[in-house]
Amino acid sequence: METFIWVWPLLSLPVMAVFFGIYAATRSQGVSLWRSAAKCGATFTAVMTAVVGAVLQDRGVQGWLLVLALALCCAADFAIERSFIAGVVGFALAHAAFIAYILLAARPVWASLPLGAALFAAACILFARELRALGGKGAALLFYPAVLAAMTALAAALPFTAGPRYAIFALGAAAFAVSDVFVAKDALSGATDRQRNGALLLYYLAVYAMAFVQL
């Protein structure tokens, strides 16, 4: 079993890289079903990593909750290319599932509260100009960074409250938050293809790291 933990990445990460390469190389061709399949295929590699871990390590309800969260990310990847709002809702649901997974792993600690508040405040400051321009719609969009900040802050405590193996999950959650900052900037202010590809690569590594905690 210990050997398999290191064999699986050698099998799955190249698959994820191929899907990412196809999507990134054909970005200029616009939205299409097969390009969305490539985008979702990379995320699905993380889903399958979580499934393999849930089965082989018998992770129980908690493990399948992580599978659900990652599957919601996969669905949101498809939706966000067609409707930004639908994609945001999908990712918000995924983060809610991540939060439920974290709460099953360990009790929350008070230290997560100021960290979450600081992360949310940082997001508000970073996007202050864009939020003012959006007016009332901007206020509604604050729901997503609030959920994201909560998930990231709770995940950061897991290595100390649930065990060191959760360090990779915490790192993945942090990387997820950073990638989302670039995605939001792109949606609100625009970004270069290099920035978009960098944010997407970071996102794929994030969901894979979060899935890898199952193995």
CSV table of C-alpha atoms in Angstrom, one decimal:
chain,number,residue,atom,x,y,z
A,1,MET,CA,0.0,0.0,0.0
A,2,GLU,CA,2.8,2.4,0.8
A,3,THR,CA,4.3,1.7,-2.6
A,4,PHE,CA,1.0,2.5,-4.3
A,5,ILE,CA,0.8,5.9,-2.7
A,6,TRP,CA,3.8,6.9,-4.8
A,7,VAL,CA,2.9,4.9,-7.9
A,8,TRP,CA,-0.5,6.5,-8.3
A,9,PRO,CA,0.9,10.0,-8.8
A,10,LEU,CA,3.2,8.7,-11.5
A,11,LEU,CA,0.2,7.4,-13.3
A,12,SER,CA,-2.3,10.2,-12.6
A,13,LEU,CA,-0.3,13.4,-12.7
A,14,PRO,CA,0.8,12.9,-16.4
A,15,VAL,CA,-2.9,12.4,-17.3
A,16,MET,CA,-3.8,15.6,-15.5
A,17,ALA,CA,-0.9,17.4,-17.4
A,18,VAL,CA,-2.1,16.2,-20.8
A,19,PHE,CA,-5.7,17.5,-20.1
A,20,PHE,CA,-4.3,20.8,-18.9
A,21,GLY,CA,-2.0,21.0,-22.0
A,22,ILE,CA,-4.9,20.4,-24.4
A,23,TYR,CA,-7.1,23.0,-22.7
A,24,ALA,CA,-4.3,25.6,-22.5
A,25,ALA,CA,-3.1,25.1,-26.0
A,26,THR,CA,-6.6,25.6,-27.5
A,27,ARG,CA,-7.8,28.5,-25.3
A,28,SER,CA,-7.9,30.8,-28.3
A,29,GLN,CA,-10.5,28.6,-30.0
A,30,GLY,CA,-13.2,29.6,-27.5
A,31,VAL,CA,-15.7,27.5,-25.5
A,32,SER,CA,-16.6,24.1,-26.9
A,33,LEU,CA,-17.8,20.8,-25.5
A,34,TRP,CA,-14.5,19.0,-26.1
A,35,ARG,CA,-12.4,21.8,-24.6
A,36,SER,CA,-14.6,21.7,-21.5
A,37,ALA,CA,-14.1,17.9,-21.4
A,38,ALA,CA,-10.3,18.5,-21.3
A,39,LYS,CA,-10.7,21.1,-18.6
A,40,CYS,CA,-12.9,18.9,-16.5
A,41,GLY,CA,-10.8,15.9,-17.3
A,42,ALA,CA,-7.9,17.3,-15.3
A,43,THR,CA,-10.1,18.0,-12.3
A,44,PHE,CA,-11.6,14.5,-12.7
A,45,THR,CA,-8.1,13.1,-12.2
A,46,ALA,CA,-8.2,14.6,-8.7
A,47,VAL,CA,-11.7,13.2,-8.2
A,48,MET,CA,-10.5,9.7,-9.0
A,49,THR,CA,-7.5,10.1,-6.7
A,50,ALA,CA,-9.9,10.8,-3.9
A,51,VAL,CA,-12.1,7.8,-4.9
A,52,VAL,CA,-9.1,5.5,-5.0
A,53,GLY,CA,-8.1,6.6,-1.5
A,54,ALA,CA,-11.6,6.4,-0.2
A,55,VAL,CA,-11.9,2.8,-1.3
A,56,LEU,CA,-8.4,1.5,-0.6
A,57,GLN,CA,-8.0,3.3,2.7
A,58,ASP,CA,-11.6,2.9,3.8
A,59,ARG,CA,-12.1,6.6,4.6
A,60,GLY,CA,-15.8,6.2,5.3
A,61,VAL,CA,-18.3,9.0,5.1
A,62,GLN,CA,-15.6,11.7,5.4
A,63,GLY,CA,-13.7,10.3,2.5
A,64,TRP,CA,-16.8,10.3,0.2
A,65,LEU,CA,-17.6,13.8,1.3
A,66,LEU,CA,-14.2,14.9,-0.1
A,67,VAL,CA,-15.1,13.0,-3.3
A,68,LEU,CA,-18.3,15.0,-3.5
A,69,ALA,CA,-16.5,18.3,-3.0
A,70,LEU,CA,-14.1,17.6,-5.8
A,71,ALA,CA,-16.9,16.4,-8.1
A,72,LEU,CA,-18.7,19.7,-7.5
A,73,CYS,CA,-15.5,21.5,-8.5
A,74,CYS,CA,-15.4,19.4,-11.7
A,75,ALA,CA,-19.1,20.4,-12.4
A,76,ALA,CA,-18.3,24.0,-11.7
A,77,ASP,CA,-15.4,23.9,-14.2
A,78,PHE,CA,-17.9,23.1,-16.9
A,79,ALA,CA,-20.5,25.6,-15.7
A,80,ILE,CA,-18.2,28.6,-15.3
A,81,GLU,CA,-17.3,28.7,-19.0
A,82,ARG,CA,-20.9,29.2,-19.8
A,83,SER,CA,-22.1,31.3,-16.9
A,84,PHE,CA,-19.8,32.9,-14.4
A,85,ILE,CA,-22.5,33.1,-11.8
A,86,ALA,CA,-23.4,29.4,-12.2
A,87,GLY,CA,-19.7,28.6,-11.8
A,88,VAL,CA,-19.4,30.7,-8.7
A,89,VAL,CA,-22.4,28.9,-7.2
A,90,GLY,CA,-20.9,25.5,-8.1
A,91,PHE,CA,-17.6,26.3,-6.4
A,92,ALA,CA,-19.4,27.8,-3.4
A,93,LEU,CA,-21.2,24.5,-3.0
A,94,ALA,CA,-17.8,22.7,-3.3
A,95,HIS,CA,-16.3,24.8,-0.6
A,96,ALA,CA,-19.3,24.1,1.6
A,97,ALA,CA,-18.6,20.4,1.1
A,98,PHE,CA,-14.9,21.0,1.9
A,99,ILE,CA,-15.9,22.7,5.1
A,100,ALA,CA,-18.1,19.8,6.1
A,101,TYR,CA,-15.2,17.4,5.4
A,102,ILE,CA,-12.9,19.5,7.5
A,103,LEU,CA,-15.4,19.6,10.4
A,104,LEU,CA,-15.6,15.8,10.3
A,105,ALA,CA,-11.8,15.6,10.5
A,106,ALA,CA,-11.5,17.7,13.7
A,107,ARG,CA,-13.2,20.3,15.8
A,108,PRO,CA,-12.7,23.9,14.7
A,109,VAL,CA,-10.4,26.1,16.8
A,110,TRP,CA,-10.8,29.7,17.6
A,111,ALA,CA,-7.6,30.6,15.8
A,112,SER,CA,-9.4,30.0,12.5
A,113,LEU,CA,-11.8,32.8,13.2
A,114,PRO,CA,-9.3,35.7,13.0
A,115,LEU,CA,-7.5,34.1,10.1
A,116,GLY,CA,-10.7,33.7,8.1
A,117,ALA,CA,-11.7,37.3,8.9
A,118,ALA,CA,-8.2,38.5,7.7
A,119,LEU,CA,-8.5,36.6,4.5
A,120,PHE,CA,-12.0,37.9,3.8
A,121,ALA,CA,-10.9,41.5,4.6
A,122,ALA,CA,-7.9,41.0,2.2
A,123,ALA,CA,-10.2,39.9,-0.6
A,124,CYS,CA,-12.5,43.0,0.0
A,125,ILE,CA,-9.5,45.3,-0.1
A,126,LEU,CA,-8.0,43.6,-3.2
A,127,PHE,CA,-11.3,43.9,-5.1
A,128,ALA,CA,-12.6,47.2,-3.6
A,129,ARG,CA,-12.5,49.1,-6.9
A,130,GLU,CA,-14.3,46.3,-8.8
A,131,LEU,CA,-16.9,45.8,-6.1
A,132,ARG,CA,-17.7,49.6,-6.0
A,133,ALA,CA,-18.1,49.5,-9.8
A,134,LEU,CA,-20.6,46.6,-9.5
A,135,GLY,CA,-22.7,48.3,-6.9
A,136,GLY,CA,-25.4,46.0,-5.5
A,137,LYS,CA,-24.2,43.0,-7.5
A,138,GLY,CA,-20.8,43.4,-5.9
A,139,ALA,CA,-22.3,42.9,-2.4
A,140,ALA,CA,-23.8,39.7,-3.6
A,141,LEU,CA,-20.5,38.4,-4.9
A,142,LEU,CA,-19.0,38.8,-1.4
A,143,PHE,CA,-20.7,35.6,-0.4
A,144,TYR,CA,-18.1,33.5,-2.3
A,145,PRO,CA,-14.9,35.0,-0.8
A,146,ALA,CA,-16.5,34.6,2.6
A,147,VAL,CA,-17.0,30.9,2.1
A,148,LEU,CA,-13.6,30.5,0.5
A,149,ALA,CA,-12.0,32.4,3.4
A,150,ALA,CA,-13.8,30.1,5.9
A,151,MET,CA,-12.7,27.0,4.1
A,152,THR,CA,-9.0,28.1,3.9
A,153,ALA,CA,-8.8,29.2,7.5
A,154,LEU,CA,-10.4,25.9,8.8
A,155,ALA,CA,-8.1,23.9,6.6
A,156,ALA,CA,-5.0,25.7,7.9
A,157,ALA,CA,-5.6,24.3,11.4
A,158,LEU,CA,-6.0,20.7,10.3
A,159,PRO,CA,-2.3,19.7,10.5
A,160,PHE,CA,-2.4,20.8,14.2
A,161,THR,CA,-5.8,19.4,15.1
A,162,ALA,CA,-6.2,16.3,12.9
A,163,GLY,CA,-2.7,15.2,12.3
A,164,PRO,CA,0.3,16.0,10.0
A,165,ARG,CA,-1.0,14.1,7.1
A,166,TYR,CA,-3.5,16.9,6.6
A,167,ALA,CA,-0.7,19.4,5.8
A,168,ILE,CA,-1.0,18.6,2.1
A,169,PHE,CA,-4.7,19.3,2.3
A,170,ALA,CA,-4.0,22.7,4.0
A,171,LEU,CA,-1.5,23.6,1.3
A,172,GLY,CA,-4.0,22.6,-1.4
A,173,ALA,CA,-6.7,24.8,0.2
A,174,ALA,CA,-4.3,27.8,0.3
A,175,ALA,CA,-3.3,27.2,-3.4
A,176,PHE,CA,-7.0,27.0,-4.3
A,177,ALA,CA,-7.6,30.4,-2.6
A,178,VAL,CA,-4.7,32.0,-4.5
A,179,SER,CA,-5.8,30.6,-7.9
A,180,ASP,CA,-9.3,31.9,-7.2
A,181,VAL,CA,-7.9,35.4,-6.7
A,182,PHE,CA,-6.5,35.3,-10.3
A,183,VAL,CA,-9.7,33.9,-11.7
A,184,ALA,CA,-11.7,36.7,-10.0
A,185,LYS,CA,-9.3,39.3,-11.3
A,186,ASP,CA,-9.6,37.9,-14.8
A,187,ALA,CA,-13.4,37.9,-14.7
A,188,LEU,CA,-13.6,41.5,-13.3
A,189,SER,CA,-10.5,43.2,-14.8
A,190,GLY,CA,-9.0,40.8,-17.4
A,191,ALA,CA,-5.8,38.8,-17.5
A,192,THR,CA,-3.2,37.6,-19.9
A,193,ASP,CA,-3.2,34.0,-21.2
A,194,ARG,CA,-0.1,33.3,-19.2
A,195,GLN,CA,-1.8,34.5,-16.0
A,196,ARG,CA,-4.9,32.4,-16.8
A,197,ASN,CA,-2.8,29.3,-17.5
A,198,GLY,CA,-0.8,29.9,-14.3
A,199,ALA,CA,-4.0,30.2,-12.2
A,200,LEU,CA,-5.5,27.1,-13.8
A,201,LEU,CA,-2.3,25.0,-13.2
A,202,LEU,CA,-2.3,26.2,-9.6
A,203,TYR,CA,-5.9,25.2,-9.3
A,204,TYR,CA,-5.2,21.7,-10.6
A,205,LEU,CA,-2.3,21.2,-8.3
A,206,ALA,CA,-4.5,22.5,-5.4
A,207,VAL,CA,-7.4,20.0,-6.0
A,208,TYR,CA,-4.9,17.2,-6.5
A,209,ALA,CA,-3.2,18.0,-3.2
A,210,MET,CA,-6.5,18.0,-1.4
A,211,ALA,CA,-7.4,14.7,-3.0
A,212,PHE,CA,-4.0,13.1,-2.1
A,213,VAL,CA,-4.8,13.3,1.6
A,214,GLN,CA,-7.0,10.2,1.0
A,215,LEU,CA,-4.1,8.0,0.0
